Amino acid sequence: MAETVYPVPAEWAQNALIDDARYQEMYRRSVEDPEGFWREEAQRIDWIRPFSAVKQTSFHEADFGISWFTDGTLNLSANCLDRHLAERGDAIAILWEPDDPNKPERRITYRELYEQVCQFANLLKSRGVKRGERVTIYLPMVPEAAVAMLACARIGAIHSIVFAGFSPDALAGRIIDCDSRIVLTSDEGLRGGKKVPLKANVDAALSHCTSVDTVIVLKHTGADVPMTEGRDIDWATGVSGQSSDCPPEEMNAEDPLFILYTSGSTGKPKGVLHTTGGYSVWASMTHEYVFDYRPGQIYWCAADIGWVTGHSYVVYGPLMNGATTVMFEGVPNYPDASRFWQVVDKFDVEIFYGAPTALRALMREGDEWVKKTSRKSLRLLGSVGEPINPEAWEWYHRVVGEDRCPIVDTWWQTETGGIMISPLPGATALKPGSATRPMFGVKPMLVDNEGIEITGAGDGCLVLTDSWPGQMRTVWGDHERFFQTYFSTFKGYYFTGDGCRRDEDGYYWITGRIDDVINVSGHRMGTAEIESALVAHAKVAEAAVVGMPHEIKGQGIYAFVTCNSEVEPDEALRKELVQWVRQEIGPIATPDVIQFAPGLPKTRSGKIMRRILRKIGENDFSNLGDTSTLADPSVVDNLIANRPQPA
Ligand code: ATP
Ligand code: MG
């Protein structure tokens, strides 16, 4: 397949913070002289006590350890708030758009945010919250969620955000895992016009975990919710009378900042722990360079704060950089499929960062929803969460960005704290579907199954050979699991779990998770490639491919296909799709089974859970594994009920 290359637009090459020559020079220095590079780069944040040691890291079992800027001290909330007050106190920090477009937006200045954070921090302190203690946050996408995060960071408490859509059981599991005695929530959440009973979920969760003695409840929808005497506190009442002055706690660089559980795409979610100094440097640096961010620009990352993207690129990265960050409570298709672009027009958003799953869903509804909005303010688009298939990339570029906006396809993980492989808009020519080149300090390597390095162009498992400041430091409560999960498969390297191809230009193409590689008659194939071919068909909206046992071929190809909204799938289409894939990739990729599916099992962050589809492909429904992060469990029952029998 011929590759299209999109060169860096001239205005971007001239005006961006980093052009190609600068990228090359900075990258070279970051890997040849990491001490020097990071000593300088770390000056972007305010340290209370400067660090002397930069990097003490080893991925080897004998002297395993990851520590950055070890003897430095700082406070992240002060880096997000206090230091902007003198010059940017009246600038908007958070621009909040409610679920219902007819309700008023909120504009919160840096000074107002500072005051709210201090007051809330004082409320936490008055409830006895101490440095190092875990605070569970189960809040919708409202500014108070950011206030709560920053207040924890201010007093040195460790936050653990649980996506406000998870079930009481999933919430209870996370409260118990990190042994938290305080939960922050609201009466209800609101998404796409539907109410989510958050307080009721907390009450149900707490019937399993008695460790919790304090629940702070924000009035959001105003629903009448029962309050437990002595345990539950109304947010506004608790805050009123608190001083709006709360000196930031002096934190060590390696003090824990937050715990966040991974999406659960591959198994039981892991409690990823990030620490203060390295994470701050990484989130701030990547936000500035990848989005070419200058203060004053309106920036919108459409992720939920329940995901790491929300942590690093809705709250911490942008606020450290003095940004105006848009926070959106709703969903892309409510009240209709124009909503994202209406919000872009409403706030004159310049930089938009979203997920392929949302883009594919919008693409499926047709171009008119996009075209009836202006979007003239947009300059740059971003993608995160999954490989973006070239078809969706082209649509994003052509229809949403009107061929004017570069797209940064950012590959990273909860574990990495921030963006690891991504184009820089002023430096990198783009290839649809490729995350392109490594960020400063990131040393990717491809290895085969035996751990032998693949040099030059090739395909393999993606590992990282050296530490970067934003790296996770442990799995909460299970340091052994941390080592085993990430450092034992390929000795001496961090194993990402993702497969990857490197092309002749040194560009990286994430091919999906290693577990998703299938072996058909001895040919190894990434499922992403077959999915991409299916999605390139005009009638297909989304596809997920898994392996299934096959007597002759070893593994056969089982494809789940969701069609565009107006299409009625039938036998003729099934045959057409089989032919289509044969033509696009070759006979080796011929699907053995195509199951038309009205919906696919996805995590709440929109990732397809292929491990469940694999079970369906194998005709084994006995043990579907951890499904607590599934968005809609009924999708699975439907797939099982309608599983076609292979011919
Ligand atoms: P778990 O680790 O619990 O199975 P998860 O891996 O889905 O869940 P996240 O940390 O949210 O949890 O997701 C990181 C993964 O998402 C990456 O390892 C990769 O597979 C995928 N990913 C993220 N961004 C991209 C991207 N731009 N291109 C390709 N894949 C991406
Ligand atoms: Mg993962």
XYZ file of C-alpha atoms and ligand atoms in Angstrom:
679
model
C 0.000 0.000 0.000
C 1.373 3.379 -1.003
C 2.016 5.723 1.882
C 0.927 9.312 1.842
C 3.299 11.753 3.479
C 2.134 15.125 4.731
C 5.061 17.537 4.944
C 5.272 20.100 7.741
C 3.309 23.170 6.581
C 5.659 26.116 5.976
C 4.069 28.376 8.639
C 4.519 25.603 11.178
C 8.137 24.994 10.270
C 8.839 28.711 10.678
C 6.846 29.527 13.772
C 6.776 26.404 15.896
C 8.796 26.090 19.077
C 10.658 23.159 17.573
C 11.486 22.644 13.918
C 13.128 19.550 12.471
C 16.725 20.685 12.982
C 15.978 21.557 16.598
C 14.204 18.226 17.153
C 17.207 16.316 15.829
C 19.611 18.325 17.939
C 17.540 18.072 21.128
C 16.837 14.385 20.647
C 20.503 13.603 20.120
C 21.470 15.477 23.246
C 18.670 13.864 25.292
C 20.013 10.384 24.634
C 23.741 11.151 24.548
C 23.804 13.460 27.543
C 20.650 12.730 29.565
C 22.119 14.305 32.715
C 22.754 17.623 30.969
C 19.528 17.570 28.985
C 17.263 16.890 31.967
C 19.146 19.211 34.314
C 18.193 22.044 31.952
C 14.743 20.811 30.963
C 13.745 20.374 34.627
C 14.173 24.125 35.138
C 10.771 24.572 33.513
C 9.229 23.935 36.913
C 9.811 25.703 40.226
C 11.806 23.672 42.710
C 11.747 24.566 46.369
C 15.104 22.909 46.966
C 17.093 22.338 43.766
C 18.090 18.759 42.970
C 21.694 17.719 42.647
C 21.219 14.165 41.329
C 19.387 13.939 37.979
C 18.920 10.286 37.145
C 19.448 7.114 39.144
C 17.826 4.324 37.187
C 18.333 0.684 36.343
C 16.038 -1.830 34.665
C 18.204 -4.791 35.746
C 17.103 -7.092 38.523
C 20.322 -6.814 40.514
C 20.188 -3.039 41.032
C 16.617 -2.323 39.893
C 15.379 1.182 40.713
C 13.921 4.300 39.146
C 14.556 7.674 40.722
C 14.707 11.139 39.177
C 15.752 14.498 40.648
C 15.866 12.574 43.915
C 16.983 15.206 46.400
C 14.917 18.039 44.909
C 11.722 19.285 46.560
C 8.698 20.926 44.991
C 4.935 21.209 45.069
C 2.952 20.474 41.917
C -0.101 22.535 42.842
C 2.157 25.558 43.378
C 3.589 24.906 39.914
C 0.063 24.850 38.477
C -1.277 27.840 40.397
C 0.837 30.057 42.654
C 3.515 30.832 40.149
C 1.013 32.113 37.579
C -0.751 34.504 39.949
C 1.471 37.548 39.500
C 1.320 37.593 35.715
C -1.685 35.503 34.755
C -3.929 35.612 37.817
C -6.870 36.942 35.824
C -6.351 34.667 32.839
C -8.822 31.796 32.440
C -7.422 28.513 33.722
C -10.484 26.307 33.208
C -13.209 26.822 30.641
C -15.985 24.412 31.538
C -18.675 23.300 29.091
C -21.650 21.497 30.638
C -23.364 18.427 29.235
C -26.443 20.490 28.392
C -25.530 23.162 25.830
C -28.300 25.402 27.158
C -26.770 25.612 30.607
C -24.147 28.311 31.250
C -20.450 27.567 30.869
C -18.028 28.388 33.697
C -14.854 30.425 33.352
C -12.442 30.059 36.247
C -9.387 32.275 36.472
C -6.065 31.161 37.881
C -6.696 33.256 40.981
C -10.144 31.775 41.540
C -8.810 28.278 41.038
C -6.009 28.979 43.493
C -8.498 30.112 46.118
C -10.806 27.147 45.602
C -7.906 24.713 45.802
C -6.614 26.271 49.025
C -10.046 26.193 50.625
C -10.637 22.602 49.641
C -7.161 21.614 50.802
C -7.978 23.157 54.166
C -11.223 21.178 54.290
C -9.285 17.954 53.639
C -6.840 18.872 56.380
C -9.681 19.587 58.774
C -10.845 16.015 58.156
C -7.423 14.801 59.176
C -6.073 14.031 55.686
C -2.310 13.656 55.956
C 0.613 13.632 53.599
C 0.900 10.260 51.859
C -2.706 9.299 52.558
C -4.903 8.091 49.660
C -7.944 10.100 48.604
C -10.408 8.451 46.211
C -11.990 10.830 43.716
C -15.207 9.689 42.031
C -16.402 12.891 40.409
C -17.870 13.807 37.020
C -16.098 16.162 34.607
C -16.635 19.314 36.626
C -14.035 21.909 37.663
C -14.258 20.610 41.242
C -12.553 17.425 40.044
C -9.502 19.503 39.118
C -9.824 21.402 42.397
C -9.773 18.097 44.277
C -6.697 16.811 42.411
C -4.782 20.034 42.986
C -5.818 20.171 46.642
C -4.436 16.664 47.184
C -1.202 17.626 45.453
C -1.043 20.742 47.611
C -1.105 18.860 50.905
C 0.818 15.822 49.675
C -2.115 13.405 49.699
C -2.141 10.757 46.943
C -5.217 10.881 44.729
C -6.771 7.866 43.118
C -9.363 8.868 40.554
C -11.995 6.323 39.659
C -13.881 7.044 36.455
C -17.372 8.280 37.366
C -19.161 5.631 35.403
C -17.652 2.605 37.036
C -19.918 0.350 39.030
C -20.041 0.251 42.832
C -18.001 -2.984 42.716
C -15.248 -1.493 40.583
C -15.161 1.537 42.885
C -15.056 -0.610 46.029
C -12.215 -2.703 44.597
C -10.115 0.394 44.006
C -10.912 1.915 47.414
C -9.852 -1.323 49.094
C -6.760 -1.812 46.927
C -5.283 1.549 47.912
C -6.776 1.541 51.404
C -8.434 4.899 51.233
C -10.590 6.325 54.016
C -11.980 9.340 52.189
C -14.058 9.545 49.013
C -14.997 12.670 47.040
C -18.113 12.479 44.901
C -21.212 14.344 43.731
C -24.936 13.728 44.006
C -25.127 12.695 40.365
C -23.188 12.909 37.147
C -24.624 13.921 33.795
C -23.524 12.531 30.454
C -25.391 12.761 27.199
C -28.521 13.870 29.058
C -28.471 10.804 31.294
C -28.042 10.954 35.028
C -25.472 8.760 36.738
C -26.235 8.018 40.410
C -22.760 8.666 41.789
C -23.651 9.110 45.449
C -25.857 6.013 45.383
C -22.951 4.098 43.826
C -20.659 5.306 46.609
C -23.172 4.213 49.230
C -23.385 0.778 47.603
C -19.591 0.516 47.346
C -19.112 1.496 50.969
C -21.327 -1.323 52.138
C -18.316 -3.535 51.236
C -15.578 -1.311 52.620
C -15.813 -0.022 56.102
C -12.453 1.776 56.045
C -14.068 4.960 54.696
C -14.984 7.510 57.363
C -15.488 10.612 55.215
C -17.440 11.248 52.024
C -17.515 14.786 50.649
C -20.502 15.283 48.340
C -20.681 18.011 45.699
C -24.140 19.278 44.734
C -24.134 19.052 40.973
C -27.546 18.153 39.548
C -29.225 19.053 42.827
C -30.783 15.612 43.226
C -31.906 14.737 46.704
C -29.452 12.141 47.996
C -29.367 10.524 51.419
C -26.488 11.709 53.609
C -25.017 9.468 56.297
C -24.698 11.341 59.558
C -21.092 11.752 60.702
C -19.639 10.375 57.469
C -21.030 12.514 54.647
C -20.287 16.218 54.300
C -21.805 18.653 51.846
C -18.973 20.107 49.733
C -20.111 23.740 49.826
C -20.863 23.663 53.536
C -17.500 22.070 54.251
C -15.610 24.620 52.199
C -17.415 27.700 53.494
C -15.403 29.417 56.150
C -12.178 27.658 55.125
C -9.267 29.990 54.590
C -8.242 30.607 50.990
C -4.651 30.409 52.057
C -2.993 27.015 52.353
C 0.793 26.895 52.114
C 1.932 24.164 49.725
C 3.561 21.150 51.347
C 7.227 20.730 50.430
C 7.294 17.369 48.641
C 10.290 15.266 47.732
C 10.668 14.575 44.036
C 10.033 10.885 44.603
C 7.022 11.297 46.918
C 3.922 9.647 45.416
C 1.581 11.974 43.537
C -1.224 9.725 42.344
C -2.385 6.184 41.773
C -4.367 5.415 38.653
C -5.671 2.036 37.591
C -5.047 1.073 33.921
C -7.943 0.566 31.511
C -8.101 -3.179 31.986
C -7.896 -3.990 28.269
C -5.589 -6.925 28.884
C -6.505 -8.062 32.391
C -7.110 -6.906 35.939
C -6.321 -3.178 36.167
C -2.973 -2.310 37.731
C -2.627 0.496 40.297
C -0.028 2.597 38.525
C 1.893 4.893 40.867
C 3.417 8.159 39.695
C 5.680 10.379 41.772
C 6.005 14.138 41.911
C 9.164 15.548 40.322
C 9.717 13.462 37.216
C 6.021 13.337 36.358
C 5.752 17.129 36.581
C 8.691 17.702 34.269
C 7.407 15.113 31.793
C 3.773 16.307 31.703
C 4.784 19.933 31.334
C 7.451 19.333 28.696
C 5.386 17.022 26.497
C 2.345 19.288 26.690
C 4.345 22.284 25.586
C 6.307 20.663 22.752
C 3.769 18.234 21.299
C 0.976 20.820 21.215
C 3.345 23.707 20.517
C 1.568 25.422 23.364
C 1.906 29.188 24.072
C 0.049 30.857 26.957
C -3.180 32.445 25.814
C -4.108 29.687 23.381
C -7.374 27.850 23.977
C -6.606 24.183 24.333
C -9.050 21.286 24.609
C -8.267 17.726 25.520
C -11.547 15.821 25.389
C -10.452 12.998 27.714
C -12.101 12.270 31.042
C -10.091 12.930 34.194
C -10.696 9.260 35.012
C -7.985 8.389 32.462
C -4.333 9.264 32.511
C -4.878 11.553 29.526
C -7.172 13.634 31.707
C -4.536 13.779 34.447
C -1.619 14.815 32.255
C -3.339 16.772 29.477
C -6.552 18.228 30.919
C -5.163 19.229 34.301
C -1.468 19.029 35.177
C 0.395 19.620 31.888
C -1.748 22.544 30.707
C -1.961 24.233 34.116
C 1.788 24.013 34.696
C 2.139 25.759 31.338
C -0.368 28.502 32.196
C -2.872 27.271 29.637
C -6.572 27.842 29.248
C -7.813 24.274 29.366
C -11.310 23.328 28.252
C -13.113 20.777 30.374
C -16.150 19.121 28.807
C -18.750 17.305 30.837
C -20.597 15.710 27.941
C -20.189 13.257 25.093
C -19.414 13.755 21.379
C -22.899 12.902 20.085
C -25.166 14.782 22.456
C -27.446 16.563 21.669
C -26.158 15.650 18.216
C -23.020 14.640 16.331
C -21.916 18.275 15.872
C -21.292 18.844 19.572
C -17.475 18.673 19.602
C -17.223 21.163 16.771
C -19.878 23.445 18.261
C -17.782 23.637 21.413
C -14.703 24.337 19.289
C -16.556 27.270 17.698
C -17.995 28.497 20.985
C -14.593 28.863 22.629
C -12.430 29.359 19.521
C -10.451 26.263 20.399
C -7.070 26.186 18.663
C -5.798 22.786 19.750
C -8.084 19.750 19.961
C -6.947 16.392 21.365
C -9.315 13.388 21.157
C -9.571 9.619 20.814
C -9.929 7.481 17.665
C -12.993 5.742 19.086
C -14.866 9.064 19.226
C -13.639 10.055 15.777
C -14.777 6.777 14.235
C -18.173 7.142 15.893
C -18.543 10.650 14.451
C -17.228 9.647 11.049
C -19.948 7.026 10.933
C -22.628 9.724 11.221
C -21.464 11.515 8.066
C -19.589 14.712 7.195
C -22.555 17.119 7.401
C -22.367 17.217 11.192
C -18.855 18.526 10.960
C -19.329 20.738 7.943
C -22.129 22.758 9.432
C -19.701 24.184 11.983
C -16.947 26.694 11.246
C -13.843 25.269 13.038
C -11.777 28.136 11.681
C -10.034 28.572 15.043
C -8.490 25.080 14.891
C -4.758 24.885 14.226
C -3.717 21.496 15.544
C -5.390 18.121 16.146
C -4.295 15.250 18.350
C -5.161 11.581 18.777
C -4.578 9.191 21.683
C -5.642 5.864 23.124
C -5.453 3.406 20.263
C -3.856 3.122 16.865
C -5.720 5.540 14.596
C -6.412 3.734 11.356
C -5.369 5.665 8.232
C -9.007 5.955 7.120
C -10.000 7.782 10.311
C -6.771 9.828 10.228
C -7.519 11.052 6.698
C -11.061 11.939 7.684
C -9.877 13.839 10.747
C -7.334 15.691 8.642
C -9.537 16.447 5.640
C -12.998 16.958 7.136
C -12.335 18.221 10.660
C -9.050 20.027 10.016
C -9.803 21.056 6.409
C -6.318 19.952 5.363
C -4.889 22.803 7.418
C -4.148 21.248 10.803
C -1.310 18.837 11.515
C -2.335 15.751 13.502
C -0.225 14.565 16.407
C -0.852 10.837 16.887
C 0.502 10.353 20.388
C 1.469 6.900 21.608
C 1.808 6.441 25.351
C 0.395 4.537 28.326
C -0.862 5.097 31.854
C 2.514 3.710 32.874
C 4.511 6.287 30.913
C 2.871 9.328 32.525
C 2.909 11.276 29.282
C 3.444 11.186 25.534
C 6.327 8.949 24.370
C 6.168 8.689 20.585
C 4.546 11.486 18.627
C 5.094 13.962 15.837
C 5.975 17.538 16.763
C 3.809 19.749 14.544
C 6.639 22.032 13.385
C 9.199 19.273 12.962
C 7.687 16.032 11.738
C 6.285 15.133 8.317
C 3.192 13.017 8.981
C 2.222 9.563 7.789
C -1.398 8.610 8.567
C -1.410 5.836 11.145
C 2.143 6.363 12.387
C 3.000 7.856 15.772
C 6.278 8.776 14.007
C 9.283 9.591 16.237
C 10.298 9.341 19.883
C 9.987 12.173 22.349
C 13.161 13.504 23.963
C 14.827 10.933 26.180
C 12.724 8.040 24.851
C 14.819 5.166 23.516
C 12.567 2.683 21.698
C 13.875 -0.641 20.492
C 12.231 -3.494 18.612
C 12.951 -7.054 19.675
C 11.788 -10.431 18.438
C 10.129 -12.977 20.729
C 13.513 -14.133 21.976
C 14.519 -10.603 22.856
C 16.984 -10.209 19.993
C 17.173 -6.640 18.716
C 15.725 -5.899 15.284
C 17.683 -3.118 13.663
C 16.626 -0.901 10.777
C 13.196 -1.385 9.255
C 11.260 -4.266 10.795
C 8.517 -5.513 13.023
C 8.655 -6.639 16.655
C 7.828 -6.050 20.278
C 8.296 -2.472 21.427
C 10.585 -2.063 24.426
C 12.210 1.018 25.920
C 15.830 0.698 26.850
C 16.190 3.567 29.284
C 14.128 5.407 31.885
C 12.373 8.759 31.341
C 11.245 11.128 34.092
C 7.497 10.393 33.756
C 7.856 6.644 34.183
C 5.638 4.889 36.757
C 7.543 3.846 39.868
C 5.590 0.841 41.087
C 2.296 -1.011 41.116
C 0.635 0.166 44.308
C 1.181 -2.406 47.005
C 2.888 -4.898 44.709
C 6.410 -3.932 43.691
C 7.084 -7.493 42.592
C 4.190 -7.346 40.123
C 5.720 -4.118 38.759
C 9.022 -5.807 38.062
C 7.420 -8.993 36.724
C 4.966 -7.209 34.436
C 7.327 -4.782 32.790
C 10.951 -5.859 33.233
C 11.068 -9.650 33.271
C 9.915 -10.502 29.725
C 12.949 -8.910 28.075
C 15.738 -8.590 30.614
C 16.995 -5.067 31.168
C 14.230 -3.376 29.177
C 10.818 -1.891 29.864
C 8.308 -3.992 27.919
C 5.362 -1.978 26.612
C 3.161 -4.924 25.647
C 2.666 -3.337 22.232
C 3.782 -4.553 18.840
C 5.404 -2.086 16.509
C 6.891 -1.642 13.063
C 9.725 0.724 12.190
C 9.881 1.880 8.581
C 12.785 3.031 6.408
C 12.484 6.583 7.726
C 12.748 5.416 11.316
C 9.033 6.092 11.913
C 7.229 3.933 14.477
C 3.869 2.318 13.688
C 2.125 0.749 16.674
C 0.507 -2.427 15.360
C -1.546 -3.200 18.477
C -0.935 -5.291 21.536
C 1.402 -8.240 21.338
C -1.423 -10.498 22.567
C -3.352 -9.467 19.482
C -0.888 -10.860 16.984
C -2.295 -13.909 15.225
C -0.476 -16.652 13.443
C -2.223 -17.931 10.317
C -0.466 -20.851 8.645
C 2.827 -19.606 10.026
C 2.277 -15.981 9.010
C 2.269 -13.511 11.894
C -0.258 -10.742 11.430
C -1.199 -7.743 13.532
C -4.958 -7.635 13.960
C -4.800 -3.843 13.520
C -3.907 -4.242 9.851
C -6.928 -6.414 9.093
C -9.160 -4.095 11.093
C -7.833 -1.146 9.183
C -8.631 -2.850 5.878
C -12.185 -3.592 7.027
C -12.753 -0.045 8.245
C -11.537 1.268 4.893
C -14.673 -0.270 3.319
C -17.356 2.385 2.800
C -20.039 0.497 4.741
C -17.941 -0.391 7.783
C -17.753 1.833 10.843
C -15.658 -0.274 13.168
C -14.022 -3.687 13.249
C -12.250 -5.897 15.754
C -10.280 -8.940 14.695
C -9.172 -11.841 16.869
C -7.655 -15.237 16.318
C -9.713 -18.415 16.612
C -8.555 -22.020 16.710
C -8.362 -23.490 13.204
C -7.578 -27.131 12.477
C -5.506 -26.518 9.384
C -4.154 -23.008 9.703
C -3.418 -23.106 13.418
C -5.249 -19.849 13.858
C -8.091 -18.507 11.802
C -9.337 -14.929 11.523
C -12.522 -13.950 13.314
C -13.782 -10.448 12.528
C -16.433 -8.519 14.397
C -17.813 -5.765 12.182
C -20.042 -2.803 12.991
C -21.598 -1.164 9.953
C -22.417 2.479 9.330
C -25.744 3.557 10.750
C -27.726 3.376 7.492
C -26.411 -0.062 6.415
C -28.404 -3.323 6.830
C -25.761 -6.060 6.952
C -26.549 -9.236 4.998
C -24.929 -12.293 3.438
C -23.975 -10.362 0.298
C -22.084 -7.806 2.374
C -20.353 -10.568 4.297
C -19.031 -12.033 1.036
C -18.093 -8.602 -0.230
C -16.063 -7.912 2.897
C -14.204 -11.207 2.649
C -13.256 -10.320 -0.932
C -12.361 -6.816 0.105
C -9.869 -7.952 2.734
C -8.326 -10.468 0.307
C -7.843 -7.626 -2.129
C -6.524 -5.096 0.389
C -4.054 -7.365 2.171
C -3.944 -10.712 0.428
C -5.525 -14.162 0.590
C -3.605 -14.993 3.767
C -5.770 -12.426 5.586
C -9.081 -13.936 4.434
C -11.489 -13.752 7.382
C -12.843 -17.169 8.376
C -15.769 -15.704 10.261
C -17.377 -12.297 10.025
C -19.867 -11.526 12.743
C -21.916 -8.382 12.296
C -22.134 -6.689 15.659
C -24.326 -3.750 16.629
C -21.709 -2.856 19.244
C -18.295 -4.013 20.441
C -17.255 -4.577 24.055
C -15.279 -1.520 25.059
C -13.670 -0.204 28.162
C -15.123 2.997 29.515
C -12.295 4.819 27.787
C -13.418 3.413 24.465
C -10.829 0.701 23.875
C -12.053 -2.535 22.376
C -11.587 -5.429 24.819
C -10.192 -8.016 22.454
C -9.563 -10.502 25.230
C -13.348 -10.953 25.536
C -13.752 -11.196 21.777
C -11.020 -13.836 21.730
C -13.084 -15.922 24.131
C -16.108 -15.578 21.868
C -13.939 -16.492 18.898
C -12.807 -19.588 20.777
C -16.428 -20.424 21.592
C -15.506 -20.414 25.282
C -17.767 -18.260 27.385
C -16.936 -19.766 30.748
C -14.357 -17.308 31.995
C -14.464 -13.864 30.448
C -12.073 -12.432 33.051
C -12.311 -9.011 34.706
C -15.196 -7.117 33.099
C -15.471 -4.354 35.693
C -14.227 -1.717 33.259
C -16.641 -2.647 30.477
C -18.859 0.229 29.321
C -21.903 -1.878 28.431
C -21.856 -5.529 29.507
C -25.024 -6.313 27.511
C -22.995 -5.990 24.312
C -21.216 -9.215 25.255
C -24.455 -11.182 25.741
C -25.621 -10.029 22.348
C -22.400 -11.182 20.676
C -22.564 -14.580 22.357
C -26.215 -15.051 21.402
C -25.532 -14.184 17.776
C -22.259 -15.992 17.269
C -22.328 -17.564 13.803
C -20.983 -21.092 13.474
C -17.990 -21.272 11.144
C -18.696 -22.956 7.796
P -4.339 -2.503 30.598
O -2.896 -2.114 30.686
O -5.036 -2.565 31.909
O -4.584 -3.686 29.736
P -4.603 -0.352 28.658
O -3.284 -0.786 28.140
O -5.724 -0.182 27.669
O -5.120 -1.306 29.841
P -3.900 2.425 28.941
O -2.687 2.747 29.692
O -5.077 3.338 29.065
O -4.422 1.028 29.431
O -3.580 2.343 27.394
C -2.293 2.279 26.829
C -2.335 1.503 25.541
O -3.182 2.144 24.578
C -0.998 1.383 24.837
O -0.200 0.358 25.375
C -1.426 1.100 23.397
O -1.779 -0.254 23.229
C -2.674 1.953 23.257
N -2.375 3.271 22.644
C -2.432 4.467 23.249
N -2.170 5.469 22.385
C -1.910 4.900 21.195
C -1.563 5.415 19.897
N -1.446 6.713 19.633
N -1.346 4.511 18.916
C -1.475 3.186 19.157
N -1.814 2.655 20.334
C -2.029 3.496 21.362
Mg -1.625 -1.429 29.137
